[in-house]
Coordinates of C-alpha atoms and ligand atoms in Angstrom, one line a residue:
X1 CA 0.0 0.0 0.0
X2 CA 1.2 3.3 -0.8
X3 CA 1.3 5.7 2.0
X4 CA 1.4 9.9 2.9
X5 CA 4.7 10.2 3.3
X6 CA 5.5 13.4 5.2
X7 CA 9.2 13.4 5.3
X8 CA 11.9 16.3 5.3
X9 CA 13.9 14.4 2.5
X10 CA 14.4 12.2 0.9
X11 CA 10.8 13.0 0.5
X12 CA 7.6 11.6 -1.9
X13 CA 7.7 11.8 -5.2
X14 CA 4.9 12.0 -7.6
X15 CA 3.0 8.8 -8.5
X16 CA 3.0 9.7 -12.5
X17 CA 6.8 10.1 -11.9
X18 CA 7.1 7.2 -10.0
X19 CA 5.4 5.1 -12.7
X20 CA 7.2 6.5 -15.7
X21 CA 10.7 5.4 -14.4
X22 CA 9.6 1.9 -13.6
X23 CA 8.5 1.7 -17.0
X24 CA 11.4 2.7 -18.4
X25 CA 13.5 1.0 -16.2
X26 CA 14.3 -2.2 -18.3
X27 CA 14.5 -0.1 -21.5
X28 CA 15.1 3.4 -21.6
X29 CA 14.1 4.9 -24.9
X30 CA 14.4 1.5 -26.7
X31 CA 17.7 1.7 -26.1
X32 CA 17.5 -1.7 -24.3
X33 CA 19.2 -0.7 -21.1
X34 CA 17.9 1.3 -17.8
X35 CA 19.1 5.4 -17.9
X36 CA 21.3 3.9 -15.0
X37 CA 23.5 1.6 -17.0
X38 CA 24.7 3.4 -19.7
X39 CA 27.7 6.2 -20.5
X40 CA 26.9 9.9 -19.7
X41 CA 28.5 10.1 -22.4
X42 CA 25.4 8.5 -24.7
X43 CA 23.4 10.5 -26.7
X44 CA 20.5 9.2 -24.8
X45 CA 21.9 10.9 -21.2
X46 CA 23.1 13.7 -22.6
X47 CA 19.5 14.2 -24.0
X48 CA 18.2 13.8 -20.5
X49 CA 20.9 16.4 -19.1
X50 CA 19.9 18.9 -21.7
X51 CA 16.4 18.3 -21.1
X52 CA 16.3 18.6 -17.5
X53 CA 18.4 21.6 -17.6
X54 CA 16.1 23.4 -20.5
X55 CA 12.9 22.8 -18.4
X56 CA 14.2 24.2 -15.3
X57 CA 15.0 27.3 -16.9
X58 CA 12.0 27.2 -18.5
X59 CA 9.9 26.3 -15.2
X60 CA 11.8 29.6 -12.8
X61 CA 12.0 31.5 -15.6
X62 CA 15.8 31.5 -15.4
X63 CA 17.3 34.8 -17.6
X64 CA 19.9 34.1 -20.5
X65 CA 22.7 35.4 -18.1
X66 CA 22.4 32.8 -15.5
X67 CA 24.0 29.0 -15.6
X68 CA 22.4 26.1 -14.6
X69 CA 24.6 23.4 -13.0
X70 CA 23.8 19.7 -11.6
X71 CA 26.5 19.1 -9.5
X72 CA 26.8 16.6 -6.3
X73 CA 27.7 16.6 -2.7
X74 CA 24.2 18.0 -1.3
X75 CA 23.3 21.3 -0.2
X76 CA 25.7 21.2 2.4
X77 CA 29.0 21.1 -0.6
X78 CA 27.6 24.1 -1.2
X79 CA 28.0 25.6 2.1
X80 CA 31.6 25.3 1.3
X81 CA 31.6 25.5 -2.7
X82 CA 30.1 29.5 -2.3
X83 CA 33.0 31.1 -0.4
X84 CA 35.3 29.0 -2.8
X85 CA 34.0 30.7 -5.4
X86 CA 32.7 34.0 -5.2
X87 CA 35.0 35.3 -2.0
X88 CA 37.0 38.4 -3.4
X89 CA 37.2 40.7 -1.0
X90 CA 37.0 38.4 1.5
X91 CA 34.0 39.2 3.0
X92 CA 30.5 37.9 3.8
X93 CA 27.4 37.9 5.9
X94 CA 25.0 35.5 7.4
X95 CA 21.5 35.7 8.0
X96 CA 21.2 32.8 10.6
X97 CA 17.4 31.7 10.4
X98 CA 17.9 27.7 11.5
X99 CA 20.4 24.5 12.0
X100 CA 21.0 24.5 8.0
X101 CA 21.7 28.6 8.0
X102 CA 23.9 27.9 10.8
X103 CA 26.0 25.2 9.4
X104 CA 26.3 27.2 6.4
X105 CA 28.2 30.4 8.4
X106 CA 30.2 28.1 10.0
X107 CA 31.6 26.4 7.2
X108 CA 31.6 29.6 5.5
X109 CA 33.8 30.9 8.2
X110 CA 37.1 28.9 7.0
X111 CA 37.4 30.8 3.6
X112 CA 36.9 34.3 4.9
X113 CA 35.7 37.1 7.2
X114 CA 32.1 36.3 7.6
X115 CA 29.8 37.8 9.9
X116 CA 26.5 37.1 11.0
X117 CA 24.3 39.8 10.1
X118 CA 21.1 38.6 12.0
X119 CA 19.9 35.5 13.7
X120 CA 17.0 34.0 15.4
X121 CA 18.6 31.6 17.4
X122 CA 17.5 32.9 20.8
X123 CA 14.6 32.3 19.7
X124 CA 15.0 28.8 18.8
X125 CA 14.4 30.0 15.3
X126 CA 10.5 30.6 15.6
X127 CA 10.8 33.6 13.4
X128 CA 12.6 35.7 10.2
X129 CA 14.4 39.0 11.7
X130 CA 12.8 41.7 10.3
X131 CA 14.6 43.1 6.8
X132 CA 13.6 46.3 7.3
X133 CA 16.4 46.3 10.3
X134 CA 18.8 43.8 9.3
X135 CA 22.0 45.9 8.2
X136 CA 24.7 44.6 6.2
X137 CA 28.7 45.4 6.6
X138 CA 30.4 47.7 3.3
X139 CA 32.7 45.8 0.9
X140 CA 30.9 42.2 1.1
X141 CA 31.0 39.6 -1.7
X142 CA 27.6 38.6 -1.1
X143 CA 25.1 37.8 1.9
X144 CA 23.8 34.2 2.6
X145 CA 20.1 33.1 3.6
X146 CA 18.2 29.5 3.6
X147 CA 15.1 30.9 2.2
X148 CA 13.0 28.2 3.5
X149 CA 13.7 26.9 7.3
X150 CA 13.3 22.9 6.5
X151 CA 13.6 21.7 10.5
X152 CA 11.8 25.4 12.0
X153 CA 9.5 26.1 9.0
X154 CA 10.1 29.0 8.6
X155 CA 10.4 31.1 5.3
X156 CA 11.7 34.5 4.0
X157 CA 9.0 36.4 2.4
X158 CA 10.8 39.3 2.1
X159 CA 14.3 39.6 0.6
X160 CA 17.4 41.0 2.4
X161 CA 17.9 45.4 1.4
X162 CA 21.7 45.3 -0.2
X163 CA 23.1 45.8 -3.1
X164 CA 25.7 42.7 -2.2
X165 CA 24.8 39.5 -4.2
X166 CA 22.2 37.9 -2.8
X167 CA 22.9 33.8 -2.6
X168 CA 20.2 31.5 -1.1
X169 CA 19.4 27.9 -0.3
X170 CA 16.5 26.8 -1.9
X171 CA 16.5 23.2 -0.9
X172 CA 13.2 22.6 1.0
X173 CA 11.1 25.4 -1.6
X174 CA 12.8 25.8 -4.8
X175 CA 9.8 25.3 -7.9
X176 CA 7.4 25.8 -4.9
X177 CA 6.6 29.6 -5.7
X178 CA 7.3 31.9 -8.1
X179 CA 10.9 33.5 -7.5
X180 CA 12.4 36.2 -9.3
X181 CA 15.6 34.6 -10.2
X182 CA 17.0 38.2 -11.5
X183 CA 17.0 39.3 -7.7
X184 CA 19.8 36.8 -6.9
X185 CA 23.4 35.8 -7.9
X186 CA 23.2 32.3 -6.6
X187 CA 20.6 29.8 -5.5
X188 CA 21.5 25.9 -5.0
X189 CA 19.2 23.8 -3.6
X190 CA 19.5 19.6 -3.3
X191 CA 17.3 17.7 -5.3
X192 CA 16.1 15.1 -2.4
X193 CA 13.2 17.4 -0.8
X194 CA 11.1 19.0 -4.2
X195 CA 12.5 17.5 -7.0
X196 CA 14.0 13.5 -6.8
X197 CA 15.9 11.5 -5.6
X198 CA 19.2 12.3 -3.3
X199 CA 22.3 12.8 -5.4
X200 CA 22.2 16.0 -7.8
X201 CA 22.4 19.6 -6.5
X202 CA 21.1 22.7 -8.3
X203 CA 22.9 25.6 -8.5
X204 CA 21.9 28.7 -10.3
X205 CA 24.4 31.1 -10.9
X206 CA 24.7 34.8 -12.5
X207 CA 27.6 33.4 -15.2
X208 CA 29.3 37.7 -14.3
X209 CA 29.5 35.2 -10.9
X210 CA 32.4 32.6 -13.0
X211 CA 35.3 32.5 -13.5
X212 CA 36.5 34.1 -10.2
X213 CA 37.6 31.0 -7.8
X214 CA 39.9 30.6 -5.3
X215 CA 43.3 28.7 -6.4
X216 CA 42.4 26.6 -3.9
X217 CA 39.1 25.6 -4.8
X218 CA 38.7 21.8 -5.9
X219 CA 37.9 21.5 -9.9
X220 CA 34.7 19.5 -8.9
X221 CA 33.5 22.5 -6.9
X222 CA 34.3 25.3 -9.7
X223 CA 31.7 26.4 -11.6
X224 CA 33.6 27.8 -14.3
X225 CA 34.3 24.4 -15.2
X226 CA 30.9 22.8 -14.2
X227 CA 29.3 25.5 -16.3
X228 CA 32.0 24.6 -19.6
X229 CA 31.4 21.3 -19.3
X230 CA 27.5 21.2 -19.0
X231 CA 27.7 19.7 -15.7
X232 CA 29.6 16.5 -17.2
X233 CA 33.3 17.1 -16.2
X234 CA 33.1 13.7 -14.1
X235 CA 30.2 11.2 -14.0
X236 CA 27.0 12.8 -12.9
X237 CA 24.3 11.3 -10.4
X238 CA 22.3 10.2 -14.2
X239 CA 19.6 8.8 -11.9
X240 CA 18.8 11.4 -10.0
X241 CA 18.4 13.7 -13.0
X242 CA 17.0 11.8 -14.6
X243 CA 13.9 12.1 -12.4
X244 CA 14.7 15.4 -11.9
X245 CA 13.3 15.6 -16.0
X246 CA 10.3 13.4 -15.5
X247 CA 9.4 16.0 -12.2
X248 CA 9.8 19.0 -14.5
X249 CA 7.7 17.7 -17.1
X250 CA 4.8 16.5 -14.3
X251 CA 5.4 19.8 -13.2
X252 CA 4.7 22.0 -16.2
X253 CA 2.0 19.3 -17.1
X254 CA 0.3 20.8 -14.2
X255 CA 0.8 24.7 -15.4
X256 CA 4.0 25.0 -13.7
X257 CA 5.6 27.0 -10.4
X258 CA 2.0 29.3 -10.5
X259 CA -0.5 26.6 -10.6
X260 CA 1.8 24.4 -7.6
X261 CA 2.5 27.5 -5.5
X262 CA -1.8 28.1 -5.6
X263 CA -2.0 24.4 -4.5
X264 CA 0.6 24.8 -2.0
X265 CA -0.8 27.9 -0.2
X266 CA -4.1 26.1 -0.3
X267 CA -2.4 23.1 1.3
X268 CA -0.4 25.1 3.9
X269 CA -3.5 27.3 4.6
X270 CA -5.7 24.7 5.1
X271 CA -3.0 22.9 7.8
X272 CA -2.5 25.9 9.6
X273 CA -6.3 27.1 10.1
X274 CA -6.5 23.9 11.7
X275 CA -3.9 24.3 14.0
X276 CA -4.8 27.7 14.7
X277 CA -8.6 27.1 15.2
X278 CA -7.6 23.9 17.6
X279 CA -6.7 24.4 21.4
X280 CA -4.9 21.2 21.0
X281 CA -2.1 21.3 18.6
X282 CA 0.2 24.4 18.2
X283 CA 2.4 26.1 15.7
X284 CA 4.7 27.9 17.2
X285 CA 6.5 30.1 14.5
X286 CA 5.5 33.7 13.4
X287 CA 2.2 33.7 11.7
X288 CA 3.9 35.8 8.8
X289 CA 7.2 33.6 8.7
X290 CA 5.5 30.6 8.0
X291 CA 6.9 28.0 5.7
X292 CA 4.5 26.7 2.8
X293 CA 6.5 23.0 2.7
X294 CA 7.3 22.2 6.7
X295 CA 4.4 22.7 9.1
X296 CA 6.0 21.9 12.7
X297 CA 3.3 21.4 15.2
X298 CA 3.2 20.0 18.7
X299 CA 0.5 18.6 20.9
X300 CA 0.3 18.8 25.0
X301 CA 2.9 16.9 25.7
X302 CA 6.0 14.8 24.3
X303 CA 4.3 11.3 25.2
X304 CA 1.5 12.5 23.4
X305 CA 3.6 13.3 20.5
X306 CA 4.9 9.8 20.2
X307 CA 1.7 8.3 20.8
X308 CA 0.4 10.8 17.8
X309 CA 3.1 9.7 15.7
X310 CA 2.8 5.8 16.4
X311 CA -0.9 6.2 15.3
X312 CA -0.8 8.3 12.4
X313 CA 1.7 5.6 11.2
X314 CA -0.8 2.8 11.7
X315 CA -4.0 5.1 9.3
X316 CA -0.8 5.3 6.5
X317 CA 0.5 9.2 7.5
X318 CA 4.0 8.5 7.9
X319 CA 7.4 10.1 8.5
X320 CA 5.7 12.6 10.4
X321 CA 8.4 13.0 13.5
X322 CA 9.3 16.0 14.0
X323 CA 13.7 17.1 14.0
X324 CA 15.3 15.9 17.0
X325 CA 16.0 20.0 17.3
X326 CA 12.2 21.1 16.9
X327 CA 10.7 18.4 18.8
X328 CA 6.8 16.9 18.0
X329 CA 5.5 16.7 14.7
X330 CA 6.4 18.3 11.2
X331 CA 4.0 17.5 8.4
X332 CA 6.4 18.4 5.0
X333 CA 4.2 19.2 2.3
X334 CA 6.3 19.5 -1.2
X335 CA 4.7 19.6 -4.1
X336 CA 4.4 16.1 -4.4
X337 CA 2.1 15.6 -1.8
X338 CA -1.8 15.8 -3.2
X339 CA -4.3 18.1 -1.5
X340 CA -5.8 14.7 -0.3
X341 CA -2.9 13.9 1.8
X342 CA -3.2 17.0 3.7
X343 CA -6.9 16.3 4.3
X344 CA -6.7 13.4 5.4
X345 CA -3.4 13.9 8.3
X346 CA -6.2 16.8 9.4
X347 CA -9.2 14.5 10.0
X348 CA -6.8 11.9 11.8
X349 CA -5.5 15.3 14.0
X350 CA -9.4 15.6 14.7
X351 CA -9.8 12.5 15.4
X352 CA -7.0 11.9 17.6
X353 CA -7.4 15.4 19.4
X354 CA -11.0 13.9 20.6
X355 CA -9.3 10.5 21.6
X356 CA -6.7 12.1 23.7
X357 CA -8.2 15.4 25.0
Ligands
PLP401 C1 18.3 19.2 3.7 C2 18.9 20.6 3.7 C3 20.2 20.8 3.5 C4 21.2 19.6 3.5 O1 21.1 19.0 2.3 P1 22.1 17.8 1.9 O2 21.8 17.7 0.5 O3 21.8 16.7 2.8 O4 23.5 18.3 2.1 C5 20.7 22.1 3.5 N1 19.9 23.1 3.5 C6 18.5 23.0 3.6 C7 17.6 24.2 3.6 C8 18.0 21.7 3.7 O5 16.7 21.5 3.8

């Protein structure tokens, strides 16, 4: 039986998606052989590569002036992989908004001077500092943000007031609203939470960006040379983008990031006016900081959190533990997951809410 899977990632994946690549699993393209046994260097892959890389660009609206790069080693390469690169003065700050943000400044910290420009760590990251106060030091390279909180859920809706390139991690949200990808120099994301399967790593970089990497930065993590070879320097993760393809097409099947982003905010609205309407369960970020893809929640008490979580296993809503950091429950919602999932995680929260009151 297929379940609602509400995990952080590796997360669901969508059942057309899911179907496709077992039926093309024996025999790709009448080529006689899965996607995953043959040579990147086939016309076949390299189709798939150019595919998935067209509707991307096509599906964020990505301008002419930006590169689109599949790389590997997770977000969290990344963390490291954006000082190596764009550090030229030396210079950067960090908006620290949860454990991801967090890991990213301190990795960040052994290529250069960074600073942290804002956090909400007092807190325990239940909120987004406000933009209109969050000041920025003179003569940065750029400043750093996760734009959605994955373990907090939390989310930026307002974008950071500098001229200094703006570089973001879109992991837990990227294709799950409309972004102006103009308004940034960077954005990476991992594939394993809205896209496919762990292994290949977006990054989306202003190409002005290239071409300006530390001698010391590894050739696997320059993107002057991911960019000149199309992301095929070394063997790619050809599974993993592969699905990334078949998720792009499902996903402009459906009308693209617009008609998904109306779905989501019905999704997310629909979860948190039942949290907020219930004396039972609570939501403890701020209203207007709310993520669209990670609803944390909590009930009374920790045991019954685990008794929730044990149950809602049992009805087929699974994965639904909250981070060891956040505590209770965290419902992620990616585009994957249908409207019905949602509904039916909130009539077993009814349901269990009367059991347990
Ligand atoms: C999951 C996640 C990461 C870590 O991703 P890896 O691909 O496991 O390195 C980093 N940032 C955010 C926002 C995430 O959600």
């Amino acid at each position: 039986m297929r379940v609602f899977n509400f995990s952080a990632g590796p997360s669901m994946l969508p059942m057309p998606v899911l179907e496709q690549a077992q039926k093309e699993l024996l025999d790709f393209n009448g080529t006689g052989m899965s996607i995953t046994e043959m040579s990147h260097r086939t016309k076949a892959f390299m189709a798939v590569n150019d595919e998935a890389n067209a509707l991307l660009r096509e599906l964020m609206n990505i301008p002419e002036d930006y590169s689109v790069l599949f790389v590997q080693g997770g977000a969290s390469q990344q963390f490291a992989a954006v000082p190596l690169n764009l550090l030229q003065k030396g210079k950067a700050d960090y908006l620290i908004t949860g454990n991801f943000a967090n890991k990213a400044y301190e990795e960040g910290v052994k290529y250069g001077d960074m600073a942290i420009a804002a956090s909400s760590k007092e807190a325990n990251y239940t909120y987004i500092p406000d933009m209109n106060s969050v000041k920025f030091r003179d003569d940065i390279d750029y400043v750093h943000f996760t734009y959605n909180n994955t373990i907090f859920g939390s989310r930026f809706t307002e974008l950071p007031k500098t001229d200094a390139t703006l570089v973001t991690d879109m992991s837990s949200c990227i294709l799950s609203e409309e972004v102006d990808v103009s308004k940034f120099g960077l954005i990476y994301a991992g594939a394993q939470k809205n896209i496919a399967p762990a292994g290949v790593t977006i990054v989306i970089v202003k190409k002005d960006l290239l071409g300006k990497a530390s001698p010391m930065c590894p050739t696997m993590l320059n993107y002057a040379i991911q960019d000149k070879y199309d992301s095929l320097y070394n063997t790619p993760p050809c599974f993993s983008i592969y699905v990334s393809m078949l998720v792009f097409r499902w996903l402009k099947e459906m009308g693209g990031v617009k008609a998904i982003q109306k779905i989501n905010e019905e999704k997310a609205k629909m979860l948190y006016d039942f949290i907020d309407n219930s004396t039972f369960y609570k939501n403890k970020v701020a209203v207007k900081d709310r993520s669209l893809m990670n609803v944390p929640f909590v009930s009374p008490s920790e045991e019954l959190d685990a008794k929730f979580i044990k149950e809602a296993a049992a009805e087929g809503l699974v994965s639904l533990k909250g981070h060891r950091l956040a505590g209770g429950m965290r419902a992620s919602i990616y585009n994957a997951m249908p409207v019905e999932g949602v509904k039916k995680l909130i009539d077993f929260m009814k349901k269990f809410e009367m059991e347990n009151k």
